[in-house]
Coordinates of C-alpha atoms in Angstrom, one line a residue:
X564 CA 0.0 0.0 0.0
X565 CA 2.9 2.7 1.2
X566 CA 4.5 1.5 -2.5
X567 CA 1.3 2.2 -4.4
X568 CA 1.2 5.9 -2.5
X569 CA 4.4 6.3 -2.4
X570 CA 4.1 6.0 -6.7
X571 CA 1.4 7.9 -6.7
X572 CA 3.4 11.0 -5.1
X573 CA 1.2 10.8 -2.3
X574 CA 3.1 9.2 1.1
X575 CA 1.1 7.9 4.1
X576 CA 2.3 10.5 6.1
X577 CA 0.6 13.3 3.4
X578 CA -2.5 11.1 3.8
X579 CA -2.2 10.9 7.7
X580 CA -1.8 14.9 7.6
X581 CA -4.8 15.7 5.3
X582 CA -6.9 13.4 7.4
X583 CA -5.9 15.0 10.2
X584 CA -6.6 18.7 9.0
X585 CA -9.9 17.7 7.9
X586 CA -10.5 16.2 11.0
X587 CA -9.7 19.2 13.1
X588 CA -11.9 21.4 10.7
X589 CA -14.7 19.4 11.2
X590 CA -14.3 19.5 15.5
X591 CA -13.3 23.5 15.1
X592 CA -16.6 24.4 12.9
X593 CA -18.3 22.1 15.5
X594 CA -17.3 24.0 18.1
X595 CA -18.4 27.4 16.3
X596 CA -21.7 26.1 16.0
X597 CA -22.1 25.3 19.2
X598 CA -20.5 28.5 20.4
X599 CA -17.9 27.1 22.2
X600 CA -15.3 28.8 20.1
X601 CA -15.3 31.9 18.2
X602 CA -14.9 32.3 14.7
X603 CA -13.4 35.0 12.6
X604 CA -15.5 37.0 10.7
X605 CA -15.2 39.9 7.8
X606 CA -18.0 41.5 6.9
X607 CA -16.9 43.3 3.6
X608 CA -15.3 39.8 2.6
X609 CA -18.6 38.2 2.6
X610 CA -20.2 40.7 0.6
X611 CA -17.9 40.8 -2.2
X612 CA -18.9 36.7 -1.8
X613 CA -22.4 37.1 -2.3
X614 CA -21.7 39.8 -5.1
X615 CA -19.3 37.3 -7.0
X616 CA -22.3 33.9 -6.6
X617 CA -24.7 37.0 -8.3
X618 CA -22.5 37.7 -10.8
X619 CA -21.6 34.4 -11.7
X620 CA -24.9 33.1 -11.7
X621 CA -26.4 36.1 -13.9
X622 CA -23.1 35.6 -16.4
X623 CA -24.2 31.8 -16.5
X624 CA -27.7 32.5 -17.5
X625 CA -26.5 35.1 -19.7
X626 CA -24.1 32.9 -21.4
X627 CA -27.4 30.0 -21.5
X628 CA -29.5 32.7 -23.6
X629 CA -26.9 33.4 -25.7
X630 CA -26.1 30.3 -26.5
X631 CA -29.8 29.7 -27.4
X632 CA -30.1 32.8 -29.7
X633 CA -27.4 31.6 -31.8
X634 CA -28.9 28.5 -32.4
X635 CA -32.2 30.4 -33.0
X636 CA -30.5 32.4 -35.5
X637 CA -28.6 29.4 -37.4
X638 CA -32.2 27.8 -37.7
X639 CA -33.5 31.0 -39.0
X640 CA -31.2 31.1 -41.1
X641 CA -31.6 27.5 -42.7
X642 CA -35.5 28.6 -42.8
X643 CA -35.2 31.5 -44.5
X644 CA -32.4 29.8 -46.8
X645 CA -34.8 26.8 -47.6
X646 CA -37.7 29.3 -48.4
X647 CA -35.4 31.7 -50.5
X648 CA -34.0 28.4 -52.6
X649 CA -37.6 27.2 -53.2
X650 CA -38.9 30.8 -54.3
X651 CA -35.8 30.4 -57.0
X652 CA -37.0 27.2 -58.0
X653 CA -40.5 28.2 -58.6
X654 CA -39.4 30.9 -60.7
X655 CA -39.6 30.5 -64.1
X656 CA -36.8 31.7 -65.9
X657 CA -39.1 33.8 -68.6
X658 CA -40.7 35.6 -65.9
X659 CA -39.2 39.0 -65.3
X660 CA -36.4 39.8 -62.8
X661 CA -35.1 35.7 -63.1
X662 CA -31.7 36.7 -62.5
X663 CA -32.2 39.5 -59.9
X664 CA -34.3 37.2 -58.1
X665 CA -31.2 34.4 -57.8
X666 CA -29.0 37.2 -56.7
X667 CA -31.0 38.4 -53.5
X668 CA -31.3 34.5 -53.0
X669 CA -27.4 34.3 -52.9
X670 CA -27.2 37.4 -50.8
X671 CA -29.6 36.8 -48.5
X672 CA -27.8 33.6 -47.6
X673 CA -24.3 35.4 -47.2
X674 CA -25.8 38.1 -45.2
X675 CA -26.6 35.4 -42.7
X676 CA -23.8 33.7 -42.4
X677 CA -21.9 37.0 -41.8
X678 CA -24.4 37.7 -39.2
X679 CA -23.8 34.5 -37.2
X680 CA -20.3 34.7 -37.3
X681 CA -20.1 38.0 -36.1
X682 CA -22.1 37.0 -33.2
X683 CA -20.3 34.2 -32.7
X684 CA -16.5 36.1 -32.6
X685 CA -17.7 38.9 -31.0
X686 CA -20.3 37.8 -28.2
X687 CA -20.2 34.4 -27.9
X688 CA -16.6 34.1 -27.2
X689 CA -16.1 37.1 -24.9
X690 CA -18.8 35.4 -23.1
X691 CA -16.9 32.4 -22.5
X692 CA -14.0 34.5 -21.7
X693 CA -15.4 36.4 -19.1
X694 CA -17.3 33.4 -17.4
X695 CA -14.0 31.3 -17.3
X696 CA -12.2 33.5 -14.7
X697 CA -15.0 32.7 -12.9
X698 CA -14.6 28.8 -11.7
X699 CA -10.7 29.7 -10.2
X700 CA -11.7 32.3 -8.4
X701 CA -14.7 30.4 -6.4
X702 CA -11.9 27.6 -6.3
X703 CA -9.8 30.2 -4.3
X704 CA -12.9 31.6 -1.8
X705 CA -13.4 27.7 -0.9
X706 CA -9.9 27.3 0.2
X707 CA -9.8 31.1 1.8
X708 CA -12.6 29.1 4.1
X709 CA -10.6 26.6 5.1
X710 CA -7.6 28.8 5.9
X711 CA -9.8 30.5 7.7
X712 CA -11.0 27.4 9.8
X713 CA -7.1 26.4 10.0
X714 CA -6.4 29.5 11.5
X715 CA -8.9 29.8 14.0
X716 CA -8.3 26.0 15.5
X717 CA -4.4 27.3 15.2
X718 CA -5.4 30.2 17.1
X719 CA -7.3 28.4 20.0
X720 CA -4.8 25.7 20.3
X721 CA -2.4 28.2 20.8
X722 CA -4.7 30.0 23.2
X723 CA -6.0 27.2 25.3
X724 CA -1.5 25.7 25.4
X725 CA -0.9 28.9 27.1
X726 CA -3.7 29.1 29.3
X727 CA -3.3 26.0 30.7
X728 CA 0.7 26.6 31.6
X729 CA 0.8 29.8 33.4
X730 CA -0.1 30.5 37.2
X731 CA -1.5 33.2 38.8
X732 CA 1.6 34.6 39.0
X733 CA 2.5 34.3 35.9
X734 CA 5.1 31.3 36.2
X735 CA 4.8 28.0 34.9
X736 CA 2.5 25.4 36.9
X737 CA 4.1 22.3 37.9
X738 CA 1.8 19.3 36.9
X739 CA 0.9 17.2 39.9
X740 CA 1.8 13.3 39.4
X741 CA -0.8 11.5 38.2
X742 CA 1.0 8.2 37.0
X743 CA 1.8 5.5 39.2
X744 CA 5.7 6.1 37.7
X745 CA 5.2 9.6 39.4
X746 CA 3.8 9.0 42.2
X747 CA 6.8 5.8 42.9
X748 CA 9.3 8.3 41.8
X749 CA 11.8 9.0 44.8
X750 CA 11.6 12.4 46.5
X751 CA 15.0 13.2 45.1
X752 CA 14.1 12.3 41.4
X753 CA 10.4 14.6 41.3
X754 CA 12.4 17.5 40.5
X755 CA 13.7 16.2 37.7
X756 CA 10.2 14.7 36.6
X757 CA 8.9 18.4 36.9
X758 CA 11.3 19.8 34.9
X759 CA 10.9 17.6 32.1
X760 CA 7.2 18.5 31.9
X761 CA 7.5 22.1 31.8
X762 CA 10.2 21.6 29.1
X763 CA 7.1 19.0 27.0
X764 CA 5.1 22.0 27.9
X765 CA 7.2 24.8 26.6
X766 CA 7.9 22.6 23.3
X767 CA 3.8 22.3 22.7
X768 CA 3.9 26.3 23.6
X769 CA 6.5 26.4 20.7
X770 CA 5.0 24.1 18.3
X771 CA 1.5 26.1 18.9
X772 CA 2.9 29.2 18.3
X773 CA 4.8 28.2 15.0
X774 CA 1.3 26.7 14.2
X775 CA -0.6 29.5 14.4
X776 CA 1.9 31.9 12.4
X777 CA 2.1 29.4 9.8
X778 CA -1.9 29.1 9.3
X779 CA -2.1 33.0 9.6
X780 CA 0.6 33.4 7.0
X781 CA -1.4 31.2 4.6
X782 CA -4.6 33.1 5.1
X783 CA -3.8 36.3 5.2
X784 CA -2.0 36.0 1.4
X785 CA -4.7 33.8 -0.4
X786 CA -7.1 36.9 2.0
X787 CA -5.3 39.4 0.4
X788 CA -5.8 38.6 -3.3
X789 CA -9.3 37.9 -3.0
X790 CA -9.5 41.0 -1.0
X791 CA -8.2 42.6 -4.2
X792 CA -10.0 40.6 -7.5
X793 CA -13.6 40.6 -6.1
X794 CA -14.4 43.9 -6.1
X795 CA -12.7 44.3 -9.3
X796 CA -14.2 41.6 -10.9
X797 CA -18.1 43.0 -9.4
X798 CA -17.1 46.4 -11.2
X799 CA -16.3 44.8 -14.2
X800 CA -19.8 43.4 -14.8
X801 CA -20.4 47.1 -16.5
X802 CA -18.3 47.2 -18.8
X803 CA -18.4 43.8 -20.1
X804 CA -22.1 44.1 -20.7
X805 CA -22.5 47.7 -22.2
X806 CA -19.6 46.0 -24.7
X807 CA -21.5 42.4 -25.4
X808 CA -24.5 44.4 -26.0
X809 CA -23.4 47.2 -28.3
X810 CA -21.6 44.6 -30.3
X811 CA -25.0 42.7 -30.6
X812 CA -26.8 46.4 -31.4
X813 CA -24.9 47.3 -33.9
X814 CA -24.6 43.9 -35.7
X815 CA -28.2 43.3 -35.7
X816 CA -29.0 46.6 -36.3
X817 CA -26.7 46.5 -40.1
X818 CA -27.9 42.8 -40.5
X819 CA -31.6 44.1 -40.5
X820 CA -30.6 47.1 -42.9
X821 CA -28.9 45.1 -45.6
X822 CA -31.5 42.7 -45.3
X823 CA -34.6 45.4 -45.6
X824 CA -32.7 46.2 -49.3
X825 CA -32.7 42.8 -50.3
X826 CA -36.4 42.8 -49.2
X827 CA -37.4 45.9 -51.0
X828 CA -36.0 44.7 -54.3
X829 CA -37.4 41.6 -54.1
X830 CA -41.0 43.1 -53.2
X831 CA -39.9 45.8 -56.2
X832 CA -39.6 42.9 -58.8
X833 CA -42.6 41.1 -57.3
X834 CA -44.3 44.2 -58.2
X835 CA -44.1 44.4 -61.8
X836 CA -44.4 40.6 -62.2
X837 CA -48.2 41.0 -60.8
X838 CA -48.6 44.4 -62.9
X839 CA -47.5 42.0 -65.9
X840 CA -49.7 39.4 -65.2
X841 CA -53.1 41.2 -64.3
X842 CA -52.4 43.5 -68.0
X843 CA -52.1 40.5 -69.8
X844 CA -48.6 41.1 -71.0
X845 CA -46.1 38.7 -71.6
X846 CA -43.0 38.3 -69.7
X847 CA -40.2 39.1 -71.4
X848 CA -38.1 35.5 -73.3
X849 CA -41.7 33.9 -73.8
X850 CA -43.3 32.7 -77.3
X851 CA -46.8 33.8 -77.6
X852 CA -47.8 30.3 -78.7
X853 CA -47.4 29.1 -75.1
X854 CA -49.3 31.9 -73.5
X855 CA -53.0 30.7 -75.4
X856 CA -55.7 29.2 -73.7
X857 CA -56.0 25.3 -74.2
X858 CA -59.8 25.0 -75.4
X859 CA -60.5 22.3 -72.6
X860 CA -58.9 24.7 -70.2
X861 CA -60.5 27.3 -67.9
X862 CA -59.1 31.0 -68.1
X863 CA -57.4 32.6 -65.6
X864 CA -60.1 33.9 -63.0
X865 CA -59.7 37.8 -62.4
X866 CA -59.3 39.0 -59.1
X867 CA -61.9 39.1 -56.7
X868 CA -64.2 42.2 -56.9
X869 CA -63.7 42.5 -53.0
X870 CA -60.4 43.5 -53.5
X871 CA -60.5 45.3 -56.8
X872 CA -61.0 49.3 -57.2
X873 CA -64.4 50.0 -58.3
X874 CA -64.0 50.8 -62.0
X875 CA -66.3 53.0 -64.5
X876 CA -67.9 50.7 -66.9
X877 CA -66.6 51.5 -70.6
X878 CA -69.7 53.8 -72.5
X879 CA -71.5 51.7 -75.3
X880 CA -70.0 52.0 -78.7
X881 CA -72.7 52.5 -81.6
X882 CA -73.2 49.5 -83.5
X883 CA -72.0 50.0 -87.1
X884 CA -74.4 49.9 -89.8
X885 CA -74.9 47.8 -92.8
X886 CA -74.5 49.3 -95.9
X887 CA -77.3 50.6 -97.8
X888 CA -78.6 49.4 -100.7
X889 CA -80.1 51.9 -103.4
X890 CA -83.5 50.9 -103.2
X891 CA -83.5 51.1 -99.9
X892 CA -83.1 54.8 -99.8
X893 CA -86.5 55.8 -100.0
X894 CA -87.0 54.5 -96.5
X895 CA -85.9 57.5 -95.2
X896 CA -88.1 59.9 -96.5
X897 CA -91.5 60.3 -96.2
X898 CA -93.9 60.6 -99.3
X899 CA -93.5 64.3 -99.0
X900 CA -89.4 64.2 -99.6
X901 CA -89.8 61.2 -102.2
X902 CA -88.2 62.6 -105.4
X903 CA -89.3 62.9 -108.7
X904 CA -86.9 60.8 -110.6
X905 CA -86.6 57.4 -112.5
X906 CA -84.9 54.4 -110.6
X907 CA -83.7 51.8 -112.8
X908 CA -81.6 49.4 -110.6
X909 CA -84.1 46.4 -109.2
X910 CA -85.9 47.1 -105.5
X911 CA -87.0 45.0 -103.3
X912 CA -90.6 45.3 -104.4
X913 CA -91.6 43.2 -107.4
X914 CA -92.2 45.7 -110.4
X915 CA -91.5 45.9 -114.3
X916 CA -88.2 46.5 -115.3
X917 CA -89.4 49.5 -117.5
X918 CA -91.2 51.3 -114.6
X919 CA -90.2 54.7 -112.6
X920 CA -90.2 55.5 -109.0
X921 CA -93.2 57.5 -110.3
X922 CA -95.1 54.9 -111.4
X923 CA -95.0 53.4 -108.1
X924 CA -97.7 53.3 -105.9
X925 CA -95.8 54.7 -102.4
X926 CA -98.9 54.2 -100.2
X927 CA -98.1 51.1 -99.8
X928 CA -94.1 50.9 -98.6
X929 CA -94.3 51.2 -94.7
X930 CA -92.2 53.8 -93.0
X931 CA -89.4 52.7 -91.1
X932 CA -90.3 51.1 -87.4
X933 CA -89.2 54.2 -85.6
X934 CA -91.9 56.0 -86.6
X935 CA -94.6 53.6 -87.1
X936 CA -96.5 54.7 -89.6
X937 CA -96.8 54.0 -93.3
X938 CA -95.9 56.7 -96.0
X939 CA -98.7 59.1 -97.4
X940 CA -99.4 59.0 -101.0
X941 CA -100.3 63.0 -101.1
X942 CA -96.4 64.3 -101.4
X943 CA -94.9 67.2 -101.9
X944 CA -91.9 68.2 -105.0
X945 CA -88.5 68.4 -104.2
X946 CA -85.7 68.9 -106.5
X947 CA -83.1 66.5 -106.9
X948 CA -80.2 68.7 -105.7
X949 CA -82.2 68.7 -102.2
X950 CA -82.9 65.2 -102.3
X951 CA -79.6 63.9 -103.0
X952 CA -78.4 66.5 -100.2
X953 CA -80.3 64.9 -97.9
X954 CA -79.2 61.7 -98.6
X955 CA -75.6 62.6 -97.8
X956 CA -76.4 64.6 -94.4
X957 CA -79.3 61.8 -93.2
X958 CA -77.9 59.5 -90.5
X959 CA -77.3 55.8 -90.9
X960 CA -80.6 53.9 -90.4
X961 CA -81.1 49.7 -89.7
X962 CA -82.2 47.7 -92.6
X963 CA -85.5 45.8 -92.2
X964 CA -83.5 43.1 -92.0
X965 CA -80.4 44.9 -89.9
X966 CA -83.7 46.5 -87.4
X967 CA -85.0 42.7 -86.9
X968 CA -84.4 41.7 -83.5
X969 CA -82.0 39.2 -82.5
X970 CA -83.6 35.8 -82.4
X971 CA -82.2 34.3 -79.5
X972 CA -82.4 30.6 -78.2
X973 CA -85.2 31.5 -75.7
X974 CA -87.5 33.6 -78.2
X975 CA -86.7 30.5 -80.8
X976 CA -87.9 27.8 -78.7
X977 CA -91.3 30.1 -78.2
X978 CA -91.8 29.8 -81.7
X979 CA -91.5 26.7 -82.0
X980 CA -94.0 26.1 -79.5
X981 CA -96.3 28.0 -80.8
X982 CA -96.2 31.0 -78.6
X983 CA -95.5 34.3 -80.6
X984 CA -94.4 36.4 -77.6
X985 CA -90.9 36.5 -76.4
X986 CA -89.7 36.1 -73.0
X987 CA -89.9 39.2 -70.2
X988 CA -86.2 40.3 -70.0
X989 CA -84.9 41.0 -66.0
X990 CA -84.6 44.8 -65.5
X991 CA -82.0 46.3 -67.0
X992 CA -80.9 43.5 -69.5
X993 CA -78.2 44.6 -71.7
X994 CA -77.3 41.2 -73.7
X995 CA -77.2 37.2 -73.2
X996 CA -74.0 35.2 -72.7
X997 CA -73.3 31.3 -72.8
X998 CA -71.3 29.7 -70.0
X999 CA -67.7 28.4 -72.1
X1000 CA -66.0 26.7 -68.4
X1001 CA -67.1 25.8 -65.2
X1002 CA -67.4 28.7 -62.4
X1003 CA -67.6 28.1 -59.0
X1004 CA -68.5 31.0 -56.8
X1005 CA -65.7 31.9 -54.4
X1006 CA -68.3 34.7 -52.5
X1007 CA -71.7 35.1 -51.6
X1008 CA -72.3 37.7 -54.3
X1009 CA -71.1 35.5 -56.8
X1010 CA -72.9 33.4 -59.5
X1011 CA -72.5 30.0 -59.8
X1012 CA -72.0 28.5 -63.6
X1013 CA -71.8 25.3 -65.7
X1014 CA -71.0 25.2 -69.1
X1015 CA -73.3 25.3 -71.5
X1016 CA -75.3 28.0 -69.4
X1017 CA -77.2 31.1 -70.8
X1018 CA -76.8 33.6 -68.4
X1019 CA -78.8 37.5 -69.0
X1020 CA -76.3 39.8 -68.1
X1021 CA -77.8 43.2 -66.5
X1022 CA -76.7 46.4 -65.8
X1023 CA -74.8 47.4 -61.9
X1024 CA -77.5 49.0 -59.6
X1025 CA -74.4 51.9 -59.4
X1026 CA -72.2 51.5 -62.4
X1027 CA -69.1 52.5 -60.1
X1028 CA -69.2 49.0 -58.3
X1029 CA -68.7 47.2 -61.2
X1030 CA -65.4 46.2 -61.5
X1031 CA -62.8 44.9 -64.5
X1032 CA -63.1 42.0 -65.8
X1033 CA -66.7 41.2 -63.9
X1034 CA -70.0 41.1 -65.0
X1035 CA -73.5 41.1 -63.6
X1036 CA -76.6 38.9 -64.4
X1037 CA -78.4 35.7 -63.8
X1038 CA -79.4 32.0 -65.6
X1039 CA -82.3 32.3 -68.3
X1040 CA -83.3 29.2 -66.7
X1041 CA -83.9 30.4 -63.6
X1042 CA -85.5 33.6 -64.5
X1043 CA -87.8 32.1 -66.3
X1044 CA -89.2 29.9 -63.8
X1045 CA -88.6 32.2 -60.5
X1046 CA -89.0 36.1 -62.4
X1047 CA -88.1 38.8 -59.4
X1048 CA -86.5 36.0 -57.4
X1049 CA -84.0 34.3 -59.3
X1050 CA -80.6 34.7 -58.1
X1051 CA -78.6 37.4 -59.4
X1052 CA -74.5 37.7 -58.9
X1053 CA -71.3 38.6 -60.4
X1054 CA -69.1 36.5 -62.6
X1055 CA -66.1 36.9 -64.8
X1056 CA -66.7 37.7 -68.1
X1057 CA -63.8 35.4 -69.7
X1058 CA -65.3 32.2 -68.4
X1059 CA -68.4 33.5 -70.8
X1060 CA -68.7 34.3 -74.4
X1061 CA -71.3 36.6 -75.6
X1062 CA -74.3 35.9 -78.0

């Protein structure tokens, strides 16, 4: 066993002595306790003690939160890397701003990085400098305490050695015998007895007092420093924040800048895509073949009238004319304006080919269906220069055939059935449209369509709610069989096709 200490560089007389000191610190702090012996105490040290456990403890947590806002920021950063990478991905290259797009992808990803490493040089491993002076220091207050113990039981032993060897004069006590050795000692050989107990006793006084310098010594220097570090190391706390925090400051605060460009430019670019795509144009690289609408395909639905401005519906062009036909020309006059001239090109009205337009009987050509009512025979001369002035300066007028209204699916069936009225048109009605695609309706004021539908398209209650690329009306079905209640909504006009 001594071997195995003895190459350990520990002897068994080191172990016998720590055993020993520990065993006399445990009987001296007894003693305290039970108040048997007194203790040395300093205040001011034992404040700069609890200041230290504060400051250690708040750097710890300190160093904890850190350490977790790191690792929040490296996940951020893989988040916002991941969702950056899959915005490149989904961009086509023919839409506009492809290769801008890839850049703020690329810088985006550096700006991170630089972020996090900054953080990391700058915060995270002053942290771990600061804290580290920390676990040698507490090392040193623990053994300060047991100096401290050391010394008082140093201090008492010395006390109760001397206390116990003077008189009450002063001079040394001579021990009585006690031992049977004493007490058989001849007269002649006590004296010698005696003196060899006071010079035991003078030789413990000796020992006791080296003792008790020796433990002071030892406190009073590891005292000293501590003295000296703790309230150094409590002012420094100041400082060392203020610096860890400005550092974070002023990193975030040009992390968050750079990154609000990159954000603006890619909202910028985002911009103009939508502007592109809600005009209609093309983005810039495409081939106009590949932006048609597949026939089995449903268009593009506009955007939701909730969210659009209200727009002005566009004012009704005229309806361009059909051409007129010579014979037609007397339509527009009245028997009073007919002029007294030969026609020789064919009319509509079966007559010779030698006859005039004065050997025509005019009381029996109808006047056009504006004015209702046919032309008079009794007319009065005009010359031809006024006549054919008149033709020049009179507006356009429909054709019997061009004035013939539209025969549409539901009037068609009605005659076909035998009924010569046409249906009641809603309020407002303003023309008929058929269902191309499928619509389903996304709000409450929204119509619902299947293909194949006819649906009467009305006029906006207030024209400034309607809004691009919407329109207003109901199904012919359901109008017909419900009148005033049949359901009435918005739907976008491309998914329709006018009759």
């Amino acid at each position: 066993m001594a071997e195995m200490g003895m190459g350990k560089g520990v002897t068994a007389g080191k172990l016998a002595s720590n055993v020993q000191k520990k065993l006399t610190r445990a009987q001296e702090k007894v003693m305290q306790k039970l108040g048997k012996a007194d203790e040395t105490r300093d205040v001011a040290f034992e404040e700069g003690v609890i200041n230290f456990n504060k400051q250690y403890t708040e750097g710890s947590k300190l160093q904890k939160d850190l350490r977790a806002y790191l690792t929040a920021v490296q996940t951020m950063h893989e988040s916002s890397k991941n969702l950056q990478e899959c915005l490149s991905d989904m961009y086509e290259p023919e839409w506009y701003g492809k290769d801008d797009v890839d850049s703020i992808v690329e810088d985006t990803d550096v700006l991170w990085t630089d972020f996090h490493q900054k953080l990391v040089d700058n915060a995270l491993i002053s942290m771990d400098t600061y804290l580290g002076q920390f676990p040698d220091i507490k090392s040193r207050i623990a053994k300060r305490d047991r100096k401290l113990v050391d010394y008082d039981s140093a201090r008492h032993n010395h006390s109760s050695t001397n206390k116990g060897k003077k008189g009450k004069d002063g001079g040394s006590k001579i021990t009585k015998p006690a031992s049977l050795l004493e007490r058989a000692t001849p007269v002649w050989a006590q004296g010698i007895l005696s003196a060899h107990n006071i010079a035991q006793s003078n030789l413990s006084r000796n020992q006791a007092e080296d003792e008790l310098e020796r433990a002071q010594k030892v406190f009073e220097e590891i005292n000293e420093d501590l003295q000296e570090e703790l309230p150094s190391l409590w002012n420094s706390r100041v400082g060392f924040y203020v610096s860890t925090f400005q550092s974070m400051a002023g990193f975030e605060e040009k992390f968050h800048k750079e990154m609000g460009k990159l954000d603006q430019n890619l909202y910028d670019i985002l911009v103009k895509l939508e502007k592109q795509d809600m005009s209609g144009e093309l983005p810039r690289g495409a081939d106009p073949a590949n932006h048609t609408l597949s026939p089995g395909g449903p268009p593009p639905i506009p955007k939701s009238p909730s969210k659009l401005k209200p727009a002005m519906p566009p004012r009704p062009e005229s309806t361009p004319c059909r051409d007129m036909k010579p014979e037609n020309i007397i339509n527009l006059f009245d028997a009073a304006a007919a002029p007294n001239i030969s026609v020789t090109s064919p009319t509509q009205f079966d007559s010779p080919a030698g006859s005039n337009l004065l050997d025509m009987d005019l009381s029996t050509l109808a006047a056009p269906s504006h004015g209702g009512t046919a032309v008079s025979s009794a007319s009065q001369a005009v010359s031809w220069d006024t006549w054919e002035a008149d033709t020049l300066t009179a507006p356009a007028a429909p054709t019997p055939a061009a004035a013939a209204p539209e025969e549409t699916p539901a009037v068609a069936a009605a005659a076909t059935n035998g009924d010569s009225e046409a249906i009641e048109m809603p309020p407002g009605f303003v023309f008929k449209v058929t269902t191309m695609h499928d619509y389903a309706a996304n709000d409450s004021d929204e119509l619902e369509m299947k293909a194949g539908d006819i649906v009467l398209v009305v006029a906006f209650d207030n024209p400034e709610e309607q809004d691009e690329g919407w329109l207003m009306g109901m199904k012919q079905e359901d109008w017909i069989q419900n009148k005033q209640s049949a359901l009435k909504g918005v739907f976008p006009e491309n998914f329709t096709s006018r009759l």
